[in-house]
Short mmCIF file of C-alpha atoms in Angstrom, two decimals:
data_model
loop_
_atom_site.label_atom_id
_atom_site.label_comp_id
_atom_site.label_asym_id
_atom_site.label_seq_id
_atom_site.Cartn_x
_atom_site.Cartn_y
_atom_site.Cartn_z
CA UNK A 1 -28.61 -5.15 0.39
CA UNK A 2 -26.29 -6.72 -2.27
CA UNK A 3 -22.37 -5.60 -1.88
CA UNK A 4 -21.26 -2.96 -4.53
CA UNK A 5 -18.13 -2.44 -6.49
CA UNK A 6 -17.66 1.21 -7.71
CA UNK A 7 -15.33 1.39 -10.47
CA UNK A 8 -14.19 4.68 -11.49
CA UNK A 9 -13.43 5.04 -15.17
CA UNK A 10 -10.05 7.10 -16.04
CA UNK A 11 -9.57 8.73 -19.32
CA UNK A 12 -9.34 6.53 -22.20
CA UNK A 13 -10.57 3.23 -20.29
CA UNK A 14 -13.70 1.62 -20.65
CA UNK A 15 -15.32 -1.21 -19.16
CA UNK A 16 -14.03 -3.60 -22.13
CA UNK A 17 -10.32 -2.96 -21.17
CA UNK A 18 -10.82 -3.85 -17.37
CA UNK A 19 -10.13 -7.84 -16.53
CA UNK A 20 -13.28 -8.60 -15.54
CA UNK A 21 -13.49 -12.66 -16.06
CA UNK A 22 -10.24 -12.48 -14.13
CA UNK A 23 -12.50 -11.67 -10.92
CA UNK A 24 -15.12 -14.29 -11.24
CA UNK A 25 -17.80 -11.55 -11.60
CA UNK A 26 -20.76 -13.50 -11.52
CA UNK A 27 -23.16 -13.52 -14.86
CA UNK A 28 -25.85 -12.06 -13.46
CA UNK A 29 -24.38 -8.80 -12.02
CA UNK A 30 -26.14 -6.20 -13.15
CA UNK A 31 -23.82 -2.97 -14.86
CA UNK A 32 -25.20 0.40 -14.37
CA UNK A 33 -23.33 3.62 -16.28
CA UNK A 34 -23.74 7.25 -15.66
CA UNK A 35 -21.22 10.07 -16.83
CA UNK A 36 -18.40 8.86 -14.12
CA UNK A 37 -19.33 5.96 -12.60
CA UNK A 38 -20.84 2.47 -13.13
CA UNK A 39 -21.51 -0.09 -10.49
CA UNK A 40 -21.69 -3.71 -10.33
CA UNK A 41 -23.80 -5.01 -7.69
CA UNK A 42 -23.79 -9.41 -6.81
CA UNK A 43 -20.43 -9.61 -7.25
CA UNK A 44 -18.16 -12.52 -5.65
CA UNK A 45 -16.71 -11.42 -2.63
CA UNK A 46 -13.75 -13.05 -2.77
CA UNK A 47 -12.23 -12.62 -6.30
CA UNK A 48 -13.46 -8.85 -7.56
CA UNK A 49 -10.68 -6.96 -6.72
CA UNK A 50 -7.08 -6.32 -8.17
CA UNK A 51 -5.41 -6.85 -4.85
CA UNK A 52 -6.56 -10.75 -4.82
CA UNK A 53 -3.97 -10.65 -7.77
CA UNK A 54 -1.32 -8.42 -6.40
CA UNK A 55 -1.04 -9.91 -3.17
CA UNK A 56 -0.33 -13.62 -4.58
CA UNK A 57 2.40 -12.17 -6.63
CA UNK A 58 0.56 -11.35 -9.88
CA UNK A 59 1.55 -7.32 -10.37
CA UNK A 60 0.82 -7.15 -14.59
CA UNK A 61 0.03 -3.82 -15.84
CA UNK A 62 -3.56 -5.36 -15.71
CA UNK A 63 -3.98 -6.21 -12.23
CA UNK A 64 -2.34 -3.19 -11.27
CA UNK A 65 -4.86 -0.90 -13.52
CA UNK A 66 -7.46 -3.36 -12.16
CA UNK A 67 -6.49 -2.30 -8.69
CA UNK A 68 -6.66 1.01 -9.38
CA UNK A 69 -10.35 1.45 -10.67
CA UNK A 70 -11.80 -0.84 -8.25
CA UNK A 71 -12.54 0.69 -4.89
CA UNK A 72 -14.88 -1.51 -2.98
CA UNK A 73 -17.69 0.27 -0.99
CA UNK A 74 -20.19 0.07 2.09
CA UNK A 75 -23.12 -1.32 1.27
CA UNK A 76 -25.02 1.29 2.65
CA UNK A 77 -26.74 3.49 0.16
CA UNK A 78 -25.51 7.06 2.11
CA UNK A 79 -21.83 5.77 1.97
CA UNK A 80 -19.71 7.96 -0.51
CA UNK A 81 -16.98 7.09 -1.91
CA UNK A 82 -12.87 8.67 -1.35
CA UNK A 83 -13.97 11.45 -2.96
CA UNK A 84 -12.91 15.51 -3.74
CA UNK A 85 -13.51 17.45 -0.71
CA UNK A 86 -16.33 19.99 -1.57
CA UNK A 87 -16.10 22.61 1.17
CA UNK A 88 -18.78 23.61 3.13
CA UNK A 89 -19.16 27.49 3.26
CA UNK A 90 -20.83 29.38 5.75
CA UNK A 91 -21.46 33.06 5.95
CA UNK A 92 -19.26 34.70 8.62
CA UNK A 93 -19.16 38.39 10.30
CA UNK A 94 -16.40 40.60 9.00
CA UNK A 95 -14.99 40.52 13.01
CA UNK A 96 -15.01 36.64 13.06
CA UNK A 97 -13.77 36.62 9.45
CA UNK A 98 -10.53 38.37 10.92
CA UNK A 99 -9.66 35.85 13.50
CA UNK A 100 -11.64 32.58 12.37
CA UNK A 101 -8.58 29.88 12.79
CA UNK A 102 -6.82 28.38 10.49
CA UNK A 103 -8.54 30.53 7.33
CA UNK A 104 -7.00 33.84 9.39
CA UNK A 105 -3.63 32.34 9.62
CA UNK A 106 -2.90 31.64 5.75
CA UNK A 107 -2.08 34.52 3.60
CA UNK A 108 -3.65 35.20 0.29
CA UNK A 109 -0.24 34.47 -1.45
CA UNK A 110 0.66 31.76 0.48
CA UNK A 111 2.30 28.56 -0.92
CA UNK A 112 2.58 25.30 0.66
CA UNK A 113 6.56 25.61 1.61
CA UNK A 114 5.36 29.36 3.26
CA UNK A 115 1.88 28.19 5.11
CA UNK A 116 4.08 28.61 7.92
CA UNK A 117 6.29 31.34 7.85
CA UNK A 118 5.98 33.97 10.10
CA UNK A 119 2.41 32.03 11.53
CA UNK A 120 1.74 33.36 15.50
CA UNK A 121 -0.25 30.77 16.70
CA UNK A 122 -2.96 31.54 18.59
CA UNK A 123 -2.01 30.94 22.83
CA UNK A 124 -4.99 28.90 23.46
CA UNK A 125 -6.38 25.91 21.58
CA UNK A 126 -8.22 27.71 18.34
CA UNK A 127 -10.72 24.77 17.93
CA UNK A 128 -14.60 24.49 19.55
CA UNK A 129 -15.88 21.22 19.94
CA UNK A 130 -17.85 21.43 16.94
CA UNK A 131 -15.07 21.29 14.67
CA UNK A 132 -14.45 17.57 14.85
CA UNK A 133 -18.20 16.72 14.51
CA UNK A 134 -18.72 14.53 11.25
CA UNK A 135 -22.01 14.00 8.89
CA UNK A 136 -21.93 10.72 9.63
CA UNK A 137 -21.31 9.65 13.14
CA UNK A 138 -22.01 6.25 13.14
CA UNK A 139 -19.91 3.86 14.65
CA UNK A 140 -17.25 3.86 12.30
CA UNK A 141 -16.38 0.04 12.62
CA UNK A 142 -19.40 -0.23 10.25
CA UNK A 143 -18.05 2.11 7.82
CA UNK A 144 -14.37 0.15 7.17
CA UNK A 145 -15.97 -3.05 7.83
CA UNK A 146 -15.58 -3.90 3.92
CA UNK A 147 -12.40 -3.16 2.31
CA UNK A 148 -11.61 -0.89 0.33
CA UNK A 149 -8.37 -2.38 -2.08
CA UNK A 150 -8.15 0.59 -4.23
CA UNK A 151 -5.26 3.14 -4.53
CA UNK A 152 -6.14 6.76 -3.65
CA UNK A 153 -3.62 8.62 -5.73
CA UNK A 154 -2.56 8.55 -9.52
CA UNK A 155 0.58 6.99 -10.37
CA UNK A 156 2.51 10.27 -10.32
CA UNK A 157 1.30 10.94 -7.29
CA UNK A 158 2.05 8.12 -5.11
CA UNK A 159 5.56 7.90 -6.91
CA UNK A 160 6.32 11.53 -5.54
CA UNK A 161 4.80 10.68 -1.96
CA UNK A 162 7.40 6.99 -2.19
CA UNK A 163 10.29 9.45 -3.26
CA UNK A 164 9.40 11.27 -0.19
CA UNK A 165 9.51 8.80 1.76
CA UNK A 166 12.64 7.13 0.45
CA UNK A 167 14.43 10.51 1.57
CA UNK A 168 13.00 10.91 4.89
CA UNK A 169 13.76 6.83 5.55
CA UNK A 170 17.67 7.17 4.41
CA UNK A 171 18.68 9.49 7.74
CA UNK A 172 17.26 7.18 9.81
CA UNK A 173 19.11 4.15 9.30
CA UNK A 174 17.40 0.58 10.31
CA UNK A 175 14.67 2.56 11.42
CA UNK A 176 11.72 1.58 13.29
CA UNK A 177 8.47 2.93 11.34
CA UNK A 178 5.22 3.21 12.21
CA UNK A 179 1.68 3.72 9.87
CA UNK A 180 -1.23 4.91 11.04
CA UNK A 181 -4.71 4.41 9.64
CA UNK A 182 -2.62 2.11 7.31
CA UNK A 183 -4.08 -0.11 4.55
CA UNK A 184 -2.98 -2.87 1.96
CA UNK A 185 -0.24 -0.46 1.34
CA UNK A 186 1.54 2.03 3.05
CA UNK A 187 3.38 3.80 -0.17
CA UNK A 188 7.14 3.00 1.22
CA UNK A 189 9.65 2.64 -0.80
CA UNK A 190 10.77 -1.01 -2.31
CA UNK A 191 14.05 -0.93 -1.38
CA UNK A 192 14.00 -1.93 2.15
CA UNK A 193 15.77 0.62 4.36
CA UNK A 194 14.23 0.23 8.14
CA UNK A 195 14.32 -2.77 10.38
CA UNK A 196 10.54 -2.77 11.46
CA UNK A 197 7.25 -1.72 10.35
CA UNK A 198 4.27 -1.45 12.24
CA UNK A 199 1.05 -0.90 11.19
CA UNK A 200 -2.49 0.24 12.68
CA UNK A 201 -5.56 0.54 11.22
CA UNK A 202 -9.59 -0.26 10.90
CA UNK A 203 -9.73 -3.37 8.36
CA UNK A 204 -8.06 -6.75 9.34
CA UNK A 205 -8.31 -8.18 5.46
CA UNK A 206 -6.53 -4.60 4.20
CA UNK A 207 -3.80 -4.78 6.91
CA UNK A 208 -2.95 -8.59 6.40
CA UNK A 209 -2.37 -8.06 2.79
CA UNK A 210 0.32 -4.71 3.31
CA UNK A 211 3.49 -6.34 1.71
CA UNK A 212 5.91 -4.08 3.90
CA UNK A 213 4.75 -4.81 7.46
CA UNK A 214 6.41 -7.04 9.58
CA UNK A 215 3.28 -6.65 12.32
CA UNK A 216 -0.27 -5.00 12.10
CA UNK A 217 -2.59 -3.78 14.68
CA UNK A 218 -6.71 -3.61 14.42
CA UNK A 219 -7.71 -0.08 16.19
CA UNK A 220 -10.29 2.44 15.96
CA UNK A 221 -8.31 6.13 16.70
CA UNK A 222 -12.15 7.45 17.21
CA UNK A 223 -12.78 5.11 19.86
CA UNK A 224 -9.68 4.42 21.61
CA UNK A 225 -6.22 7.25 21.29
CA UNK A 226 -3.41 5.09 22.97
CA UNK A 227 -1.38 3.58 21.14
CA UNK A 228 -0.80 -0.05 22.37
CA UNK A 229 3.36 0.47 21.82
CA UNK A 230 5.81 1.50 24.49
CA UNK A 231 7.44 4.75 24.66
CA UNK A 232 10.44 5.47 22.44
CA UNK A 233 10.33 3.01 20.10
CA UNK A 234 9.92 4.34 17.14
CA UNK A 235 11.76 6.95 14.89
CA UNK A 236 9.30 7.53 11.76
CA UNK A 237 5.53 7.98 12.10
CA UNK A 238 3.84 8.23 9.69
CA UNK A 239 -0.14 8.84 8.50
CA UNK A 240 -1.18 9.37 4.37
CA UNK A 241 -4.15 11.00 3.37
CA UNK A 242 -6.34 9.90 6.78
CA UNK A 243 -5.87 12.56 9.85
CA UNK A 244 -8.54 14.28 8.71
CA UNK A 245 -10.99 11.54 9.73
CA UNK A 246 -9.75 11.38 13.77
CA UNK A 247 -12.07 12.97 16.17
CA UNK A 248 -9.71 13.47 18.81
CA UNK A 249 -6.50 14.43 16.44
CA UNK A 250 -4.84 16.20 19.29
CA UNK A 251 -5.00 13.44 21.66
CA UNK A 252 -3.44 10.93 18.80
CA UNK A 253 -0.78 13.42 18.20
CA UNK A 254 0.40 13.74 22.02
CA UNK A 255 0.67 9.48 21.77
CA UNK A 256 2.74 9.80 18.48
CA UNK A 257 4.78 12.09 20.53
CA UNK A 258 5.18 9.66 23.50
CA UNK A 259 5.93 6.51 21.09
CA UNK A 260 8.45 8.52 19.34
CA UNK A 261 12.16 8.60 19.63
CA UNK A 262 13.83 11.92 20.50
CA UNK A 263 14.63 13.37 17.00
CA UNK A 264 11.78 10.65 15.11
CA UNK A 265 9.84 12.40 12.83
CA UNK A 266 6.46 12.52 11.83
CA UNK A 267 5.18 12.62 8.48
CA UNK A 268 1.63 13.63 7.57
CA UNK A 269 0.58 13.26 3.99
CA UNK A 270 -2.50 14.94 2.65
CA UNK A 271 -4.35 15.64 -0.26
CA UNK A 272 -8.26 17.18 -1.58
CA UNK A 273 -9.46 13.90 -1.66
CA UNK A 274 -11.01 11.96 1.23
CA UNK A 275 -14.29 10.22 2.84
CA UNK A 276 -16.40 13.43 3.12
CA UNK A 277 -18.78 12.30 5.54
CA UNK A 278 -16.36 10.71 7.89
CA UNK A 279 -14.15 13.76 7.71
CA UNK A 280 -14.63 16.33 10.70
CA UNK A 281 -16.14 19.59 9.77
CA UNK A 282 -13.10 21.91 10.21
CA UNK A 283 -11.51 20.08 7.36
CA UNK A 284 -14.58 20.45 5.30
CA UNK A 285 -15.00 23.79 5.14
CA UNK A 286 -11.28 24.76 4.14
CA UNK A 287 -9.16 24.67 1.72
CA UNK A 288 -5.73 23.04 0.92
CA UNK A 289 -3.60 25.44 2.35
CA UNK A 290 -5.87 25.77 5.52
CA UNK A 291 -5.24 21.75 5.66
CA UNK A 292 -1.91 22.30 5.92
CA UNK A 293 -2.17 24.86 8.91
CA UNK A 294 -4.37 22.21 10.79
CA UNK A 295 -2.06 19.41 10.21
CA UNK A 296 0.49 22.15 11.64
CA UNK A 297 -1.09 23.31 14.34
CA UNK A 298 -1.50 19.40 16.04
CA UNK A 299 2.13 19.15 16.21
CA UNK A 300 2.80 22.67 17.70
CA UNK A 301 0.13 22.06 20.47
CA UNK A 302 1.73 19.11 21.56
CA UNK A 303 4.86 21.30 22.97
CA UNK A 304 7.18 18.20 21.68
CA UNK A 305 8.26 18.55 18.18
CA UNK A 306 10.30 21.51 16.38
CA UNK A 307 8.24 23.94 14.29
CA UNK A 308 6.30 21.85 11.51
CA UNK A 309 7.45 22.22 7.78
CA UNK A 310 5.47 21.61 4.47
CA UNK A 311 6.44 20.48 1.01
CA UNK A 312 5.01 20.53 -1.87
CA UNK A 313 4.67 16.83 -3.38
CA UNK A 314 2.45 18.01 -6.10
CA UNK A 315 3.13 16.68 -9.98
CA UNK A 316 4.37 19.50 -12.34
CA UNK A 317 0.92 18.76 -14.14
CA UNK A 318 -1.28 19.55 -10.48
CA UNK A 319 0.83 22.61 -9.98
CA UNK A 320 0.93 24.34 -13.40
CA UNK A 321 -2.15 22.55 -15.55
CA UNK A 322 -4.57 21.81 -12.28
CA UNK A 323 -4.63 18.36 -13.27
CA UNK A 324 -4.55 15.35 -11.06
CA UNK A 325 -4.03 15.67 -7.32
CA UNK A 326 -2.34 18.15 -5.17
CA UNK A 327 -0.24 16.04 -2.42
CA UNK A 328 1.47 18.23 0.71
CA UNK A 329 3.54 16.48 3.21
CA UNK A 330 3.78 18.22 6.94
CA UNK A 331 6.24 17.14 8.97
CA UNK A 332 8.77 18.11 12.02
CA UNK A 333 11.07 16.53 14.70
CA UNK A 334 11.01 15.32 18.28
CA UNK A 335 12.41 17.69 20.19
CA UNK A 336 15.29 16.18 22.00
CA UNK A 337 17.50 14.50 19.42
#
């Protein structure tokens, strides 16, 4: 089956404003519209995509809004795209209602900054082996095998998540920094503040085009939780939008813990978008706040950080209009600094 290029129309663009010719899109490609969505299947594989611009040095407005539509899919016809997370309900009994973890643990009035305030986590591991099951459990090499050069975020959006990071990166002079499940970009800042950046994730092409990293590792998390680093060496972590899809998140926390420095912090980024059947079930059935508690609850099980902390990276326009996407950072410290 032909390769497919989904291109996601944002308000006020249309198929005439996007570059096209720039890409070498071949004549006979064939253009299919519905309400959200078009696709262009029998495109050129080398030359489709905004990043082929962007990473020879060519950042116009064009390429960049290029970049941004184009997402670049699997060419299997049950792959869906990095999508809104529609959550899975199931009925529950009013005694398992009471205690089901982490929906139990979030107050109705909750906010990001208070998901967790006065939290008792539960003494024993809350999670069955169920919840990190996935709809689709093939081998996930097959999934990232194309890449996907698209950005994930809104412009507002990655700008507060940069910000973020630009704060967090300034008290840690000439730090060492590792991404994880990293891409063609890792959202640091452009003003270079660390000494090293290392970089894991699943798709060669995507990792050899990230402008910021001085080394990059191929590794599926799924399939293989140590991290091929020594211990110590780092003093940021961090992960953006992609914990959700680890099977064995508790595992790849206690090996962020062991590459850390005493006092290196970890920063997980998340938002209500993501690759729905690759995500594990207890992040499909919940909601953003419940996200937050997971995220949480990895680093408190580990025994080696300080209590985890959230923030709100949300735009004004996600928190007041419900426009655009909610982002949440959760982070804490090594114990031992």
């Amino acid at each position: 089956m032909a390769n497919q290029l989904l291109v996601t129309l944002q308000p006020g663009l249309s198929l005439r404003s996007l570059p096209l010719r720039s890409y070498r899109v071949r004549h006979n490609c064939q253009v299919r519209h519905d309400a959200a969505h078009c696709k262009l299947s029998k495109v050129n594989r080398v030359a489709t995509i905004g990043i082929a611009l962007l990473a020879t040095g060519r950042r116009s407005a064009r390429c960049r809004r290029a970049a941004r539509c184009f997402q670049r899919v699997s060419p299997h016809p049950q792959d869906k795209p990095f999508a809104p997370l529609e959550l899975e309900k199931r009925q529950r009994s009013p005694a398992e209602a009471m205690t089901a973890f982490p929906e139990a643990y979030v107050p109705i009035s909750s906010t990001a900054q208070g998901a967790f305030d006065h939290i008792n986590w539960p003494k024993e591991l809350p999670y069955k082996q169920d919840d990190f099951q996935r709809n689709d459990e093939t081998d996930d090499g097959i999934f990232y095998k194309e890449p996907h050069y698209c950005y994930y975020l809104e412009n507002d959006e990655q700008n507060a998540l940069t910000d973020y990071y630009a704060q967090v990166f300034k008290t840690y002079p000439d730090a060492r920094v590792l991404d994880l499940c990293s891409s063609w970009t890792s959202h640091y800042p452009a003003e270079k503040c660390w000494s090293h950046v290392a970089i894991l994730g699943m798709n060669e092409f995507e990792l050899k085009v990230n402008r910021q990293a001085n080394e990059y590792t191929v590794q599926d998390l799924n399939s293989k939780t140590d991290l091929p680093y020594v211990s110590e060496c780092f003093d940021i972590v961090t992960c953006a939008l992609s914990f959700e899809l680890l099977t064995k998140p508790l595992e790849v926390m206690n090996e962020i813990a062991r590459v850390l420095k005493p006092g290196g912090q970890i920063l997980l980024s998340t938002s209500d978008r993501t690759f729905e059947d690759k995500a594990v079930k207890i992040w499909r059935r919940t909601g953003n706040l419940e996200h937050i508690v997971i995220y949480g609850s990895y680093i408190h099980y580990t025994d080696a950080f300080g209590p985890p902390e959230a923030v709100d990276l949300s735009p004004m326009r996600a928190r007041q209009l419900g426009e655009g996407r909610p982002v949440y950072m959760v982070t804490a410290k090594k114990l031992g600094g």
